[in-house]
Short mmCIF file of C-alpha atoms and ligand atoms in Angstrom, two decimals:
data_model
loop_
_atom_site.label_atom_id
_atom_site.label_comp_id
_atom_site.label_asym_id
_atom_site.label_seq_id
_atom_site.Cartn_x
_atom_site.Cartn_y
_atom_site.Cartn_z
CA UNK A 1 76.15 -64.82 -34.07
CA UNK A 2 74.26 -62.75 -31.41
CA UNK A 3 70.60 -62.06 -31.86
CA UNK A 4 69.53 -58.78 -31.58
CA UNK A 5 68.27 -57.60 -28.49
CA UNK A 6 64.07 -57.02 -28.53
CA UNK A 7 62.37 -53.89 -27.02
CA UNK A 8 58.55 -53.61 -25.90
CA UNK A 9 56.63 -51.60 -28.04
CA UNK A 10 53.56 -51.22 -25.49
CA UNK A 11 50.18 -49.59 -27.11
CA UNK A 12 48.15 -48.05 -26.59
CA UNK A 13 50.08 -44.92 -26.08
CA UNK A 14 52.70 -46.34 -24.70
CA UNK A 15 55.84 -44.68 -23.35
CA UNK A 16 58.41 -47.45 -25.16
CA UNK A 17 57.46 -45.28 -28.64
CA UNK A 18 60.30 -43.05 -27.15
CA UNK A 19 62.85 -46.03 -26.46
CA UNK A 20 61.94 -47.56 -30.16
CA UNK A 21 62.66 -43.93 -31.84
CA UNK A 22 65.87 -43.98 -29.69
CA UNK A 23 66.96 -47.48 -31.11
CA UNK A 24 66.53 -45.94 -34.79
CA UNK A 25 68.38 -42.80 -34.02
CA UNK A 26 71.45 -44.92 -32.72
CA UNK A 27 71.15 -47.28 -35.90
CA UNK A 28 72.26 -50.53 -34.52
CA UNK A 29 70.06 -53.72 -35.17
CA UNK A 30 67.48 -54.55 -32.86
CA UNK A 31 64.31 -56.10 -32.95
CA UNK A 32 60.68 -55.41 -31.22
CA UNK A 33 57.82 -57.17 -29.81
CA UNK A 34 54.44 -55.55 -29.46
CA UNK A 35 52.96 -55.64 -26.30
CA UNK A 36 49.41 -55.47 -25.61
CA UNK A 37 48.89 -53.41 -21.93
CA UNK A 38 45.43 -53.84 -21.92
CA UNK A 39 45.52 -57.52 -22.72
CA UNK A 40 48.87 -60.37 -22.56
CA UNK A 41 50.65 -57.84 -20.27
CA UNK A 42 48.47 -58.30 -17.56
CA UNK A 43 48.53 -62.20 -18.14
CA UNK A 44 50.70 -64.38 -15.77
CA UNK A 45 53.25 -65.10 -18.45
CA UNK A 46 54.51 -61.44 -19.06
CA UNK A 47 55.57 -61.66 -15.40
CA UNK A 48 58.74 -63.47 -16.39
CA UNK A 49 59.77 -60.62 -18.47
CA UNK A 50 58.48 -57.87 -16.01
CA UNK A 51 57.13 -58.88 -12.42
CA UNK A 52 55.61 -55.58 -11.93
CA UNK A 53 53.76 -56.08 -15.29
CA UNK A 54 54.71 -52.73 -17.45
CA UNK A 55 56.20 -51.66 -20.06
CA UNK A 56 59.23 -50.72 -21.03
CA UNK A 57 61.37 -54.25 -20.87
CA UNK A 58 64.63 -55.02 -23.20
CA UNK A 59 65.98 -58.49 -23.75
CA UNK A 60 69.77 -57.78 -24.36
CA UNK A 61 71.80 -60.29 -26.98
CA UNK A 62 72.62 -62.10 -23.91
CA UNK A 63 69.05 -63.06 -23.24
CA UNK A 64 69.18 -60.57 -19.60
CA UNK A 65 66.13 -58.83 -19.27
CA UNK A 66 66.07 -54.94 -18.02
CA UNK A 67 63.45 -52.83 -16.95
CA UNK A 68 63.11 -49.74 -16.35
CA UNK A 69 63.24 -46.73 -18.66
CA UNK A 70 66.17 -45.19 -17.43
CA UNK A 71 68.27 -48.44 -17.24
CA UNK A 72 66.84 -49.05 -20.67
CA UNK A 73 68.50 -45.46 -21.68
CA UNK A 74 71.87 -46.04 -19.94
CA UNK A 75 72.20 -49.42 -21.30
CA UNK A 76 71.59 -47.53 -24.65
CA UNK A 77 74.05 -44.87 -23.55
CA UNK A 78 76.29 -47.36 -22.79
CA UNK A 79 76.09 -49.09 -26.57
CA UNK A 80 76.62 -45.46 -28.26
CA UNK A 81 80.43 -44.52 -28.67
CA UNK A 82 79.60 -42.28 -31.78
CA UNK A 83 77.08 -39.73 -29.58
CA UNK A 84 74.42 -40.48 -31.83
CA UNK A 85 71.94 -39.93 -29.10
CA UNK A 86 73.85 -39.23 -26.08
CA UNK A 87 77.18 -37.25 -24.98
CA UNK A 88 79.95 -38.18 -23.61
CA UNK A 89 80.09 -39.10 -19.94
CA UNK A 90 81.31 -36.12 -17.60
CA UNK A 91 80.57 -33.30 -19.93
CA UNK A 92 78.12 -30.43 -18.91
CA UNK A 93 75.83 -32.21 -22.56
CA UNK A 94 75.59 -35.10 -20.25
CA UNK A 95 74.76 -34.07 -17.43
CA UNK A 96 72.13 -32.15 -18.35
CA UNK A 97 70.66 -34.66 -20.27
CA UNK A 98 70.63 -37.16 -17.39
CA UNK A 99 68.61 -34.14 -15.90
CA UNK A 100 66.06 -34.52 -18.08
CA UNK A 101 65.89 -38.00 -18.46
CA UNK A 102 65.39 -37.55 -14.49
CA UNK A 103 62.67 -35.30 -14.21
CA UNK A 104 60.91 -36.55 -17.16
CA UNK A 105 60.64 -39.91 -16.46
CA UNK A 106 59.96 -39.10 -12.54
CA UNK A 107 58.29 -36.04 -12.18
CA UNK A 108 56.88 -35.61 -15.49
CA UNK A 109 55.71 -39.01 -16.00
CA UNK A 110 54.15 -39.83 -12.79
CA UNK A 111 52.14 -36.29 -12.83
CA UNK A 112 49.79 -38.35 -14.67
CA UNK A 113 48.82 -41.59 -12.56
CA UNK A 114 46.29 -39.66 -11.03
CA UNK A 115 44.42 -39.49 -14.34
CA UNK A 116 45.08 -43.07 -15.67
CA UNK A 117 43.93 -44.28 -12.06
CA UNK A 118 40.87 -41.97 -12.59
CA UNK A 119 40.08 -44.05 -16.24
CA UNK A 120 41.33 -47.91 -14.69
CA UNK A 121 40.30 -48.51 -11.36
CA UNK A 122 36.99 -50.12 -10.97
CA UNK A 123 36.05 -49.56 -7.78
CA UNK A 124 35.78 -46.05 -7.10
CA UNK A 125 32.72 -43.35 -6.86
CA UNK A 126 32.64 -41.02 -9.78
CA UNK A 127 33.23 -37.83 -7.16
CA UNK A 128 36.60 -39.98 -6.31
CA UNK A 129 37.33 -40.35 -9.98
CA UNK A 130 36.55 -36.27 -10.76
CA UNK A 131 39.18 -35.54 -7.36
CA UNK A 132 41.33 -37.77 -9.48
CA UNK A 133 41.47 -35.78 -12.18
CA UNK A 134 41.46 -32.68 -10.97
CA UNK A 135 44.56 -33.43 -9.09
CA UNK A 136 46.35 -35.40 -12.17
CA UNK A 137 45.41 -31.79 -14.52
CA UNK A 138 47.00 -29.80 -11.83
CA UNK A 139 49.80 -31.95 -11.25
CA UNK A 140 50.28 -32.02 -15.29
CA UNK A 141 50.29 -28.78 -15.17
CA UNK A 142 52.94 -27.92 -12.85
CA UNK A 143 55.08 -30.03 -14.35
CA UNK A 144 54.68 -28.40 -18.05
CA UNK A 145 55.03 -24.98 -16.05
CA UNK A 146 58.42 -26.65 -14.90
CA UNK A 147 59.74 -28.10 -18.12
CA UNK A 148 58.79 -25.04 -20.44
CA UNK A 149 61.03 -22.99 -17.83
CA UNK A 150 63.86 -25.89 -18.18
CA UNK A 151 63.74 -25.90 -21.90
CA UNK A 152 66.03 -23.40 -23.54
CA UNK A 153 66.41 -21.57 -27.11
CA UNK A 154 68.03 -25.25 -28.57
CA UNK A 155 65.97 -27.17 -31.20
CA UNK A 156 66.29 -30.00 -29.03
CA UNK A 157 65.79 -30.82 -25.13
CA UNK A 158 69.93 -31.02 -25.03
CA UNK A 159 71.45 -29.21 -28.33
CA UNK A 160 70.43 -29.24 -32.41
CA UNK A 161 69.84 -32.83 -32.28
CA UNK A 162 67.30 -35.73 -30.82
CA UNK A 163 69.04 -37.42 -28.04
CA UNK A 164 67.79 -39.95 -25.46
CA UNK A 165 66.13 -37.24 -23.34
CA UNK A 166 63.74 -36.01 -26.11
CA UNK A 167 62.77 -39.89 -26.38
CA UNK A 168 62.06 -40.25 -22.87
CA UNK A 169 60.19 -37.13 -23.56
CA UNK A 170 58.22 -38.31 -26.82
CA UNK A 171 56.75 -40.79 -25.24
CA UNK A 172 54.85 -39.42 -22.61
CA UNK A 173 54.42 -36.07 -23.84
CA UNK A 174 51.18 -36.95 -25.92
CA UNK A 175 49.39 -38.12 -23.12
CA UNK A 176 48.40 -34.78 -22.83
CA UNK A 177 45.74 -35.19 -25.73
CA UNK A 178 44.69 -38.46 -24.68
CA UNK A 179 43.52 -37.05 -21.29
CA UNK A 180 42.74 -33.40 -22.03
CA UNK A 181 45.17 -32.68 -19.01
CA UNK A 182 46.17 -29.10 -20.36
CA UNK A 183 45.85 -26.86 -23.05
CA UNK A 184 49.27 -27.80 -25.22
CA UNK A 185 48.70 -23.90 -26.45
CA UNK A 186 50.02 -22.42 -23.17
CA UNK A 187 53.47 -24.26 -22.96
CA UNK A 188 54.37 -23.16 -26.61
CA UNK A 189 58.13 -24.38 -26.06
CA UNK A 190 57.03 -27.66 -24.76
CA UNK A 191 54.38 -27.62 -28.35
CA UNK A 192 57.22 -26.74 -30.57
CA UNK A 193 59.68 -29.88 -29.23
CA UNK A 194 57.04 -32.24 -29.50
CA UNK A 195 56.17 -30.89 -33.19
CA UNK A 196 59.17 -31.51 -34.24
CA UNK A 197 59.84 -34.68 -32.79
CA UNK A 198 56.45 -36.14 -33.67
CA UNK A 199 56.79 -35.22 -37.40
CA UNK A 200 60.64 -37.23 -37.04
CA UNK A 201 60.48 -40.47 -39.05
CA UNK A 202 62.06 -42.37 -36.53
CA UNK A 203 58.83 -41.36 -33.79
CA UNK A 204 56.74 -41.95 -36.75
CA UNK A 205 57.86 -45.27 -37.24
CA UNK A 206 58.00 -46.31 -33.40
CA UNK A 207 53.87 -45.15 -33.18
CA UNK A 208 53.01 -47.00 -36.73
CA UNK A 209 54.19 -50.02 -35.23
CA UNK A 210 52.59 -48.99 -32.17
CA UNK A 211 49.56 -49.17 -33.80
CA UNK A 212 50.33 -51.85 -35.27
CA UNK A 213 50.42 -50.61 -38.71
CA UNK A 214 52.93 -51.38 -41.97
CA UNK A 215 56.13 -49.13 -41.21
CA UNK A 216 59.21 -47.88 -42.39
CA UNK A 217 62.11 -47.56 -40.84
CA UNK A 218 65.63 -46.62 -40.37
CA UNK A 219 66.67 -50.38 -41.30
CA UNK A 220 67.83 -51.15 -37.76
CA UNK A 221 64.45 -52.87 -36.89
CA UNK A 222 65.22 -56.22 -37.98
CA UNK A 223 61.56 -57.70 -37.43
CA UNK A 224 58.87 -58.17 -35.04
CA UNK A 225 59.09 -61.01 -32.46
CA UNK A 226 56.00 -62.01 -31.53
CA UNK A 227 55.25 -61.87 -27.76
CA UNK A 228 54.35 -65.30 -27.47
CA UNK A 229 57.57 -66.05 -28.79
CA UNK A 230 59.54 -64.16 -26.71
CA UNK A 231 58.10 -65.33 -23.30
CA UNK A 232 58.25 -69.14 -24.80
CA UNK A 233 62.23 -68.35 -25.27
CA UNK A 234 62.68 -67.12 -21.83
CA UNK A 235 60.12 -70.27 -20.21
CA UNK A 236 62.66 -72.53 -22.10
CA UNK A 237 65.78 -70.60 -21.05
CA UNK A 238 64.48 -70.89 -17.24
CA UNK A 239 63.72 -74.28 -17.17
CA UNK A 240 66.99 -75.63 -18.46
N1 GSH B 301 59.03 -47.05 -13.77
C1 GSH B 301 58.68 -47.60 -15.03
C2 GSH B 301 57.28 -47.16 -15.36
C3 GSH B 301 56.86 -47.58 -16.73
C4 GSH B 301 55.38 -47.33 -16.98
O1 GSH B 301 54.75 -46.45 -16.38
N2 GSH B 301 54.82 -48.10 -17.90
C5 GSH B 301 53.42 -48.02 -18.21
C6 GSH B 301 53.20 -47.92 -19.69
S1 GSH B 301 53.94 -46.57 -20.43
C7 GSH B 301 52.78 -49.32 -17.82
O2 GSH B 301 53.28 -50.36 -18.13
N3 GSH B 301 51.65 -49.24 -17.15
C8 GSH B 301 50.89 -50.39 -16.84
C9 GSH B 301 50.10 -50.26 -15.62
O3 GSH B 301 50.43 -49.40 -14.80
O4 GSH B 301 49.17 -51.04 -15.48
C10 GSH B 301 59.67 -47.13 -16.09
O5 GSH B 301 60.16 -46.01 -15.98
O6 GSH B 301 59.97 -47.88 -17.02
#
């Protein structure tokens, strides 16, 4: 028998909470392994499972490692024949939600760096660090200005359901709080999707494990592996 492929859950605030809500939408078995970004990511051994030391990373049943959020959410794409979470290939559903998956986890995403640069790096002035954030707020918000214009009258990013794009979404979306980049109030489109998808179990369940706390979910989550574990597995699998 196969094992289950693992996922990253990175914390804090990490942007694999999307991925892991994804994974219970679709329902199949699969397992995570929490990842501390502060700490044993930044540790030499993590390197085997992502050189460029971040998170997202999935170990598929075949022991291959892929990173890379939007590899992560084809490969998912790829494993979900009943459109749980996705459409099928071709149609205008598809394509639109590849759109989003795009610009959220390019534009969108990256709109930030400037502030998480701002709160990291150690050597710079505190004038350097307040240009910092000024540009990551105004970047932030451009890119909410964009989305709320992309978003249409559907409960979800792509039709009356969550699909892979609103997970790449859920993710990042609450670093808005975290940073105080804009006032959620004024993109009330862009409030009312995350809303609903941060009162979903499935989210709920991806940031309680986050967090590290006792969870619930959909079934699918067939345990935690620790980290340790994991990179041991992979030493052993390189070395024979
Ligand atoms: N291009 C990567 C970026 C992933 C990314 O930004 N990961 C963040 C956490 S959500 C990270 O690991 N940051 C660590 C760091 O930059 O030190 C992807 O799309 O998967």
């Amino acid at each position: 028998m196969k094992p289950e492929p693992i996922l990253t859950s990175g914390f804090p605030l990490g942007s694999s909470a999307g991925l892991v809500a994804a994974f219970e939408w679709l329902g199949q078995p699969y397992r995570l392994t929490r990842v501390d970004m502060l700490g044993e990511m930044r540790e030499e051994p993590y390197k085997r499972l992502n050189g460029r030391v971040e998170t997202p990373a999935l170990i598929t049943e075949e022991g291959r490692v892929l990173t890379e959020t939007m590899a992560i959410a084809l490969w998912l794409e790829a494993r979900d024949p009943e459109r749980r979470i996705s459409f099928e290939p071709g149609t205008p559903e598809a394509d639109r939600m590849h759109q989003f998956i795009a610009f959220l986890n390019t534009s969108f995403t990256s709109a930030f760096v400037p502030l998480w640069v701002a709160l990291e790096a150690d050597e710079v002035t505190e004038e350097e660090r307040e240009t910092l954030r000024k540009f990551g707020r105004s970047f932030v918000a451009k890119r909410h200005e964009q989305l709320e214009a992309m978003i249409g009258d559907s409960p979800y990013l792509v039709g009356d359901r969550p699909t892979l794009a609103d997970a790449v979404f859920a993710g990042v979306a609450r670093w808005v709080e975290f940073h105080k980049a804009i006032d959620p109030r004024d993109y009330p489109r862009i409030l009312a999707l995350r809303q609903r998808i941060e009162a979903d179990p499935s989210f709920r369940f991806a940031v309680a494990i986050e967090d590290g706390k006792p969870a619930i979910g959909s079934g699918a989550m067939k345990g935690l592996t620790p980290l340790a574990d994991v990179l041991r597995d992979m030493g052993a699998a390189l070395a024979a």
